[in-house]
């Protein structure tokens, strides 16, 4: 250690800036051998860096969502005067965001959409498995808009409508709370509507076995019956390998059931291969009950999972699939 009356450049041997800084910190804090503490801190940071990365990567989705919100505000401000003369004020904004999200899906996940020919020209209810985040559905919605020029409304959990700044994003994409009457009305107008019956519970507490968690939910089936539309099952391969949750911790499940807020931490954001598969439609049958249609839909979705997902899910395998021969996009 340099003497207290010596400068960092004094003496026949030059002293490095790091040694000088260590000396200054030691003098300032009064801690002897502070270099040992600093070495330990550097080692600890190195060890914990991978853990920090896997918990911070999902934040990229949040950043993209708020970037989308900012772009919509800019779009709205620039087009306010055209609103009275436009058939669909948000059409340009949706196209802009579709380009943003489709680009992210292609680059980060090599995103592919298969089976889009199964989506009818008219109305239809798309029922999908809910991953830890809805990123795969956003990629699907963007690709559908770009390729088919069709919008797909969605039903979201009530907490989404309380997120700060999300109002304009939900309004632009026609996201709804999900009252049966509102859903039936949207379908009767000839549109597409998407819903994940498992919702937040399935997102947080399903696992690498891709367990469908619907409970007793069958309202979506009644919506399809009342609107007289087909149900189209949809599943995204490796969706749980991209982002995972700590849903296996029992106390977090109990807490969620008590407050009904997504308090379970997420980790991941890995650039795994994502492929969305749209299954064959389940046609409307006038004599089918909601219970029967729910079971048919669940079986169809389970069949998609078993056909396209290797179980249990594996993050490394999902990453390696990025380098395998790509299936042709629809």
Short mmCIF file of C-alpha atoms in Angstrom, two decimals:
data_model
loop_
_atom_site.label_atom_id
_atom_site.label_comp_id
_atom_site.label_asym_id
_atom_site.label_seq_id
_atom_site.Cartn_x
_atom_site.Cartn_y
_atom_site.Cartn_z
CA UNK A 1 0.00 0.00 0.00
CA UNK A 2 1.25 3.50 -0.76
CA UNK A 3 2.15 5.67 2.20
CA UNK A 4 -0.38 8.27 3.25
CA UNK A 5 1.87 11.14 2.18
CA UNK A 6 2.64 9.76 -1.27
CA UNK A 7 0.85 10.54 -4.50
CA UNK A 8 -0.33 7.90 -6.97
CA UNK A 9 2.46 8.80 -9.37
CA UNK A 10 5.23 9.12 -6.82
CA UNK A 11 8.21 6.73 -6.53
CA UNK A 12 10.27 4.87 -9.10
CA UNK A 13 7.45 2.39 -9.91
CA UNK A 14 4.29 3.81 -11.56
CA UNK A 15 1.06 2.94 -9.73
CA UNK A 16 -2.04 1.92 -11.71
CA UNK A 17 -5.18 4.02 -11.58
CA UNK A 18 -7.05 1.07 -10.02
CA UNK A 19 -4.51 0.85 -7.19
CA UNK A 20 -4.75 4.60 -6.76
CA UNK A 21 -8.54 4.46 -6.63
CA UNK A 22 -8.41 1.63 -4.09
CA UNK A 23 -6.08 3.67 -1.93
CA UNK A 24 -8.33 6.75 -2.11
CA UNK A 25 -11.42 4.67 -1.19
CA UNK A 26 -9.55 3.13 1.73
CA UNK A 27 -8.48 6.54 3.00
CA UNK A 28 -11.99 7.97 2.53
CA UNK A 29 -13.88 5.10 4.21
CA UNK A 30 -11.27 4.21 6.80
CA UNK A 31 -11.52 0.50 5.91
CA UNK A 32 -8.25 -1.40 5.94
CA UNK A 33 -7.51 -3.83 3.08
CA UNK A 34 -10.50 -2.52 1.14
CA UNK A 35 -9.12 -4.23 -1.97
CA UNK A 36 -10.20 -7.58 -0.48
CA UNK A 37 -13.79 -6.37 -0.15
CA UNK A 38 -13.74 -4.98 -3.67
CA UNK A 39 -12.41 -8.28 -5.06
CA UNK A 40 -15.24 -10.12 -3.31
CA UNK A 41 -17.81 -7.66 -4.69
CA UNK A 42 -16.48 -8.12 -8.23
CA UNK A 43 -16.59 -11.92 -7.84
CA UNK A 44 -20.14 -11.79 -6.46
CA UNK A 45 -21.25 -9.59 -9.35
CA UNK A 46 -19.74 -12.04 -11.83
CA UNK A 47 -21.52 -14.99 -10.20
CA UNK A 48 -24.90 -13.24 -10.02
CA UNK A 49 -24.76 -11.68 -13.51
CA UNK A 50 -26.54 -14.60 -15.28
CA UNK A 51 -29.28 -14.53 -12.64
CA UNK A 52 -29.73 -10.79 -13.08
CA UNK A 53 -29.93 -11.17 -16.86
CA UNK A 54 -32.67 -13.82 -16.83
CA UNK A 55 -34.85 -11.67 -14.57
CA UNK A 56 -34.21 -8.45 -16.51
CA UNK A 57 -34.73 -9.80 -20.06
CA UNK A 58 -38.54 -10.06 -19.74
CA UNK A 59 -38.45 -6.29 -19.22
CA UNK A 60 -37.78 -5.97 -22.96
CA UNK A 61 -41.44 -6.87 -23.56
CA UNK A 62 -42.51 -4.12 -21.16
CA UNK A 63 -40.23 -1.64 -22.94
CA UNK A 64 -41.74 -2.61 -26.30
CA UNK A 65 -45.26 -2.22 -24.92
CA UNK A 66 -44.56 1.29 -23.66
CA UNK A 67 -42.75 2.13 -26.90
CA UNK A 68 -45.95 1.08 -28.67
CA UNK A 69 -47.96 3.34 -26.38
CA UNK A 70 -45.65 6.28 -27.11
CA UNK A 71 -45.93 5.69 -30.87
CA UNK A 72 -49.72 5.58 -30.63
CA UNK A 73 -49.78 8.90 -28.78
CA UNK A 74 -47.60 10.44 -31.51
CA UNK A 75 -49.81 8.89 -34.18
CA UNK A 76 -52.98 10.17 -32.51
CA UNK A 77 -51.59 13.70 -32.21
CA UNK A 78 -50.57 13.79 -35.88
CA UNK A 79 -53.88 12.41 -37.14
CA UNK A 80 -56.46 14.15 -34.94
CA UNK A 81 -57.64 16.37 -37.79
CA UNK A 82 -58.14 13.36 -40.08
CA UNK A 83 -60.32 11.48 -37.61
CA UNK A 84 -63.59 12.84 -38.93
CA UNK A 85 -62.72 11.70 -42.46
CA UNK A 86 -61.30 8.27 -41.62
CA UNK A 87 -63.20 4.98 -41.70
CA UNK A 88 -60.88 3.57 -39.03
CA UNK A 89 -58.80 6.11 -37.18
CA UNK A 90 -56.43 3.54 -35.67
CA UNK A 91 -55.72 1.60 -38.87
CA UNK A 92 -52.40 3.33 -39.56
CA UNK A 93 -51.33 3.05 -35.93
CA UNK A 94 -52.02 -0.69 -35.87
CA UNK A 95 -50.02 -1.17 -39.07
CA UNK A 96 -47.11 0.73 -37.54
CA UNK A 97 -47.12 -1.38 -34.37
CA UNK A 98 -47.56 -4.58 -36.36
CA UNK A 99 -44.33 -3.80 -38.20
CA UNK A 100 -42.54 -3.16 -34.89
CA UNK A 101 -43.72 -6.35 -33.20
CA UNK A 102 -43.35 -8.56 -36.25
CA UNK A 103 -39.76 -7.36 -36.63
CA UNK A 104 -39.04 -8.17 -32.99
CA UNK A 105 -40.64 -11.61 -33.34
CA UNK A 106 -38.61 -12.43 -36.48
CA UNK A 107 -35.29 -11.24 -35.06
CA UNK A 108 -35.53 -12.48 -31.46
CA UNK A 109 -37.57 -15.67 -31.91
CA UNK A 110 -37.48 -16.49 -35.62
CA UNK A 111 -41.26 -16.36 -35.29
CA UNK A 112 -43.35 -18.46 -37.69
CA UNK A 113 -47.10 -18.71 -38.23
CA UNK A 114 -48.58 -21.95 -39.56
CA UNK A 115 -52.15 -22.86 -40.38
CA UNK A 116 -53.46 -19.35 -41.01
CA UNK A 117 -55.59 -20.83 -43.79
CA UNK A 118 -57.72 -22.33 -41.00
CA UNK A 119 -58.87 -18.86 -40.00
CA UNK A 120 -62.25 -18.27 -41.68
CA UNK A 121 -62.94 -15.26 -43.87
CA UNK A 122 -65.84 -14.36 -41.61
CA UNK A 123 -66.13 -14.25 -37.82
CA UNK A 124 -64.46 -16.77 -35.55
CA UNK A 125 -63.42 -17.25 -31.93
CA UNK A 126 -59.72 -18.06 -31.51
CA UNK A 127 -58.96 -19.97 -28.31
CA UNK A 128 -55.28 -20.20 -27.35
CA UNK A 129 -52.97 -21.50 -24.63
CA UNK A 130 -51.63 -18.66 -22.47
CA UNK A 131 -47.87 -18.50 -21.98
CA UNK A 132 -46.18 -16.59 -19.16
CA UNK A 133 -46.57 -13.44 -21.29
CA UNK A 134 -48.92 -12.77 -24.22
CA UNK A 135 -45.99 -11.93 -26.52
CA UNK A 136 -46.74 -14.85 -28.83
CA UNK A 137 -50.32 -13.64 -29.31
CA UNK A 138 -49.02 -10.15 -30.12
CA UNK A 139 -46.69 -11.63 -32.75
CA UNK A 140 -49.63 -13.59 -34.18
CA UNK A 141 -51.84 -10.51 -34.26
CA UNK A 142 -49.10 -8.51 -36.02
CA UNK A 143 -48.43 -11.23 -38.62
CA UNK A 144 -52.16 -11.66 -39.27
CA UNK A 145 -52.58 -7.94 -39.86
CA UNK A 146 -49.58 -7.79 -42.19
CA UNK A 147 -50.38 -10.93 -44.20
CA UNK A 148 -54.18 -11.07 -44.14
CA UNK A 149 -55.04 -7.42 -43.46
CA UNK A 150 -57.31 -8.62 -40.66
CA UNK A 151 -57.59 -7.34 -37.11
CA UNK A 152 -58.18 -9.68 -34.19
CA UNK A 153 -59.77 -8.33 -31.04
CA UNK A 154 -58.90 -9.92 -27.70
CA UNK A 155 -60.31 -10.40 -24.23
CA UNK A 156 -57.95 -9.38 -21.42
CA UNK A 157 -57.96 -9.69 -17.64
CA UNK A 158 -59.34 -6.77 -15.67
CA UNK A 159 -55.95 -5.86 -14.15
CA UNK A 160 -54.60 -5.04 -17.65
CA UNK A 161 -57.03 -2.13 -17.88
CA UNK A 162 -55.57 -0.67 -14.70
CA UNK A 163 -51.99 -0.62 -15.96
CA UNK A 164 -50.72 2.97 -16.33
CA UNK A 165 -50.70 4.24 -19.90
CA UNK A 166 -52.31 1.14 -21.42
CA UNK A 167 -55.67 2.72 -22.23
CA UNK A 168 -54.65 3.98 -25.67
CA UNK A 169 -53.01 0.64 -26.58
CA UNK A 170 -56.10 -1.34 -25.61
CA UNK A 171 -58.38 1.11 -27.41
CA UNK A 172 -56.39 0.94 -30.65
CA UNK A 173 -56.52 -2.86 -30.74
CA UNK A 174 -60.09 -3.27 -29.56
CA UNK A 175 -59.18 -5.19 -26.40
CA UNK A 176 -62.21 -5.73 -24.17
CA UNK A 177 -62.99 -6.76 -20.59
CA UNK A 178 -64.95 -9.73 -21.80
CA UNK A 179 -68.65 -9.39 -20.89
CA UNK A 180 -70.48 -12.02 -22.91
CA UNK A 181 -72.70 -9.48 -24.67
CA UNK A 182 -69.72 -7.41 -25.84
CA UNK A 183 -67.93 -10.50 -27.17
CA UNK A 184 -71.02 -11.75 -29.01
CA UNK A 185 -71.54 -8.30 -30.51
CA UNK A 186 -67.95 -8.15 -31.81
CA UNK A 187 -68.34 -11.56 -33.47
CA UNK A 188 -71.71 -10.75 -35.00
CA UNK A 189 -70.09 -7.77 -36.71
CA UNK A 190 -67.92 -10.24 -38.63
CA UNK A 191 -64.71 -9.83 -36.66
CA UNK A 192 -62.23 -12.22 -35.10
CA UNK A 193 -61.98 -12.49 -31.35
CA UNK A 194 -59.22 -14.21 -29.34
CA UNK A 195 -59.41 -15.48 -25.78
CA UNK A 196 -57.25 -17.62 -23.50
CA UNK A 197 -59.71 -19.29 -21.10
CA UNK A 198 -56.85 -20.07 -18.69
CA UNK A 199 -56.05 -16.38 -18.41
CA UNK A 200 -53.56 -15.15 -15.83
CA UNK A 201 -53.84 -18.33 -13.76
CA UNK A 202 -52.66 -20.45 -16.68
CA UNK A 203 -49.96 -17.91 -17.55
CA UNK A 204 -48.48 -17.95 -14.05
CA UNK A 205 -49.05 -21.49 -12.83
CA UNK A 206 -48.85 -23.80 -15.83
CA UNK A 207 -45.49 -25.52 -16.26
CA UNK A 208 -43.08 -27.15 -18.69
CA UNK A 209 -45.67 -29.89 -19.23
CA UNK A 210 -47.94 -27.22 -20.78
CA UNK A 211 -50.84 -28.11 -18.51
CA UNK A 212 -54.11 -26.49 -19.58
CA UNK A 213 -55.62 -24.72 -16.56
CA UNK A 214 -59.17 -23.67 -17.35
CA UNK A 215 -60.98 -24.68 -14.19
CA UNK A 216 -64.72 -24.44 -14.80
CA UNK A 217 -64.49 -21.68 -17.39
CA UNK A 218 -66.88 -22.26 -20.27
CA UNK A 219 -68.16 -18.75 -20.99
CA UNK A 220 -66.14 -18.63 -24.21
CA UNK A 221 -68.08 -21.65 -25.49
CA UNK A 222 -71.39 -19.96 -24.76
CA UNK A 223 -70.17 -16.88 -26.64
CA UNK A 224 -69.40 -19.01 -29.72
CA UNK A 225 -72.82 -20.68 -29.47
CA UNK A 226 -74.70 -17.39 -29.11
CA UNK A 227 -72.76 -15.77 -31.96
CA UNK A 228 -73.03 -18.95 -34.10
CA UNK A 229 -69.33 -18.91 -35.00
CA UNK A 230 -66.62 -21.60 -35.18
CA UNK A 231 -63.90 -21.95 -32.55
CA UNK A 232 -60.31 -22.02 -33.82
CA UNK A 233 -57.74 -23.57 -31.41
CA UNK A 234 -54.23 -22.07 -31.42
CA UNK A 235 -50.95 -22.96 -29.74
CA UNK A 236 -47.43 -21.52 -29.83
CA UNK A 237 -44.54 -23.98 -29.63
CA UNK A 238 -41.92 -23.23 -26.90
CA UNK A 239 -43.94 -20.34 -25.49
CA UNK A 240 -43.12 -21.41 -21.92
CA UNK A 241 -39.42 -21.76 -22.68
CA UNK A 242 -39.09 -18.12 -23.74
CA UNK A 243 -40.32 -16.79 -20.39
CA UNK A 244 -40.90 -18.86 -17.28
CA UNK A 245 -42.42 -18.13 -13.89
CA UNK A 246 -41.84 -19.09 -10.28
CA UNK A 247 -45.42 -20.34 -10.11
CA UNK A 248 -44.38 -23.55 -8.39
CA UNK A 249 -43.95 -21.67 -5.10
CA UNK A 250 -47.13 -22.42 -3.14
CA UNK A 251 -47.21 -19.18 -1.18
CA UNK A 252 -47.27 -17.20 -4.45
CA UNK A 253 -50.24 -19.26 -5.68
CA UNK A 254 -52.08 -18.58 -2.40
CA UNK A 255 -51.28 -14.88 -2.64
CA UNK A 256 -52.58 -14.70 -6.21
CA UNK A 257 -55.82 -16.46 -5.31
CA UNK A 258 -56.30 -13.93 -2.51
CA UNK A 259 -55.57 -10.67 -4.34
CA UNK A 260 -55.96 -11.76 -8.00
CA UNK A 261 -52.92 -9.81 -9.19
CA UNK A 262 -49.92 -11.27 -11.10
CA UNK A 263 -47.43 -11.21 -8.23
CA UNK A 264 -45.36 -14.17 -9.48
CA UNK A 265 -41.86 -13.18 -10.72
CA UNK A 266 -40.95 -13.90 -14.34
CA UNK A 267 -37.54 -14.83 -15.69
CA UNK A 268 -36.12 -15.60 -19.09
CA UNK A 269 -36.70 -13.63 -22.25
CA UNK A 270 -34.62 -16.26 -24.06
CA UNK A 271 -34.49 -16.12 -27.89
CA UNK A 272 -36.12 -19.53 -28.31
CA UNK A 273 -37.85 -20.64 -31.49
CA UNK A 274 -41.53 -19.71 -31.52
CA UNK A 275 -44.00 -21.24 -33.96
CA UNK A 276 -47.72 -20.55 -33.73
CA UNK A 277 -49.99 -23.30 -35.03
CA UNK A 278 -53.62 -22.57 -35.90
CA UNK A 279 -55.74 -25.71 -35.74
CA UNK A 280 -58.77 -26.72 -37.76
CA UNK A 281 -61.97 -24.89 -36.82
CA UNK A 282 -64.57 -26.53 -34.62
CA UNK A 283 -67.76 -25.68 -36.55
CA UNK A 284 -70.87 -24.23 -34.96
CA UNK A 285 -73.48 -26.81 -34.06
CA UNK A 286 -76.92 -25.55 -32.99
CA UNK A 287 -77.58 -28.45 -30.61
CA UNK A 288 -74.24 -28.53 -28.77
CA UNK A 289 -74.09 -27.39 -25.12
CA UNK A 290 -71.46 -25.09 -23.63
CA UNK A 291 -70.06 -27.98 -21.59
CA UNK A 292 -69.69 -30.18 -24.66
CA UNK A 293 -68.11 -27.42 -26.73
CA UNK A 294 -65.68 -26.62 -23.92
CA UNK A 295 -64.52 -30.24 -23.82
CA UNK A 296 -64.18 -30.35 -27.63
CA UNK A 297 -62.09 -27.19 -27.61
CA UNK A 298 -59.88 -28.37 -24.76
CA UNK A 299 -59.28 -31.68 -26.56
CA UNK A 300 -58.39 -29.87 -29.80
CA UNK A 301 -55.94 -27.58 -28.00
CA UNK A 302 -54.40 -30.51 -26.14
CA UNK A 303 -53.94 -32.28 -29.48
CA UNK A 304 -52.04 -29.27 -30.85
CA UNK A 305 -49.77 -29.26 -27.79
CA UNK A 306 -49.05 -32.99 -28.07
CA UNK A 307 -48.37 -32.72 -31.80
CA UNK A 308 -46.11 -29.68 -31.82
CA UNK A 309 -44.50 -29.50 -28.37
CA UNK A 310 -41.86 -31.87 -27.02
CA UNK A 311 -42.68 -32.52 -23.36
CA UNK A 312 -41.41 -31.59 -20.92
CA UNK A 313 -40.34 -28.27 -22.38
CA UNK A 314 -36.61 -27.60 -22.40
CA UNK A 315 -35.01 -24.19 -22.78
CA UNK A 316 -31.76 -25.44 -24.35
CA UNK A 317 -33.63 -27.57 -26.89
CA UNK A 318 -35.90 -24.62 -27.74
CA UNK A 319 -32.82 -22.45 -28.31
CA UNK A 320 -31.23 -25.08 -30.56
CA UNK A 321 -34.39 -25.19 -32.69
CA UNK A 322 -33.43 -21.74 -33.95
CA UNK A 323 -30.68 -23.47 -35.97
CA UNK A 324 -32.80 -26.29 -37.33
CA UNK A 325 -34.35 -26.29 -40.76
CA UNK A 326 -37.19 -23.79 -40.77
CA UNK A 327 -40.70 -24.79 -41.68
CA UNK A 328 -42.21 -22.75 -44.45
CA UNK A 329 -44.39 -19.87 -43.24
CA UNK A 330 -47.99 -19.79 -44.36
#
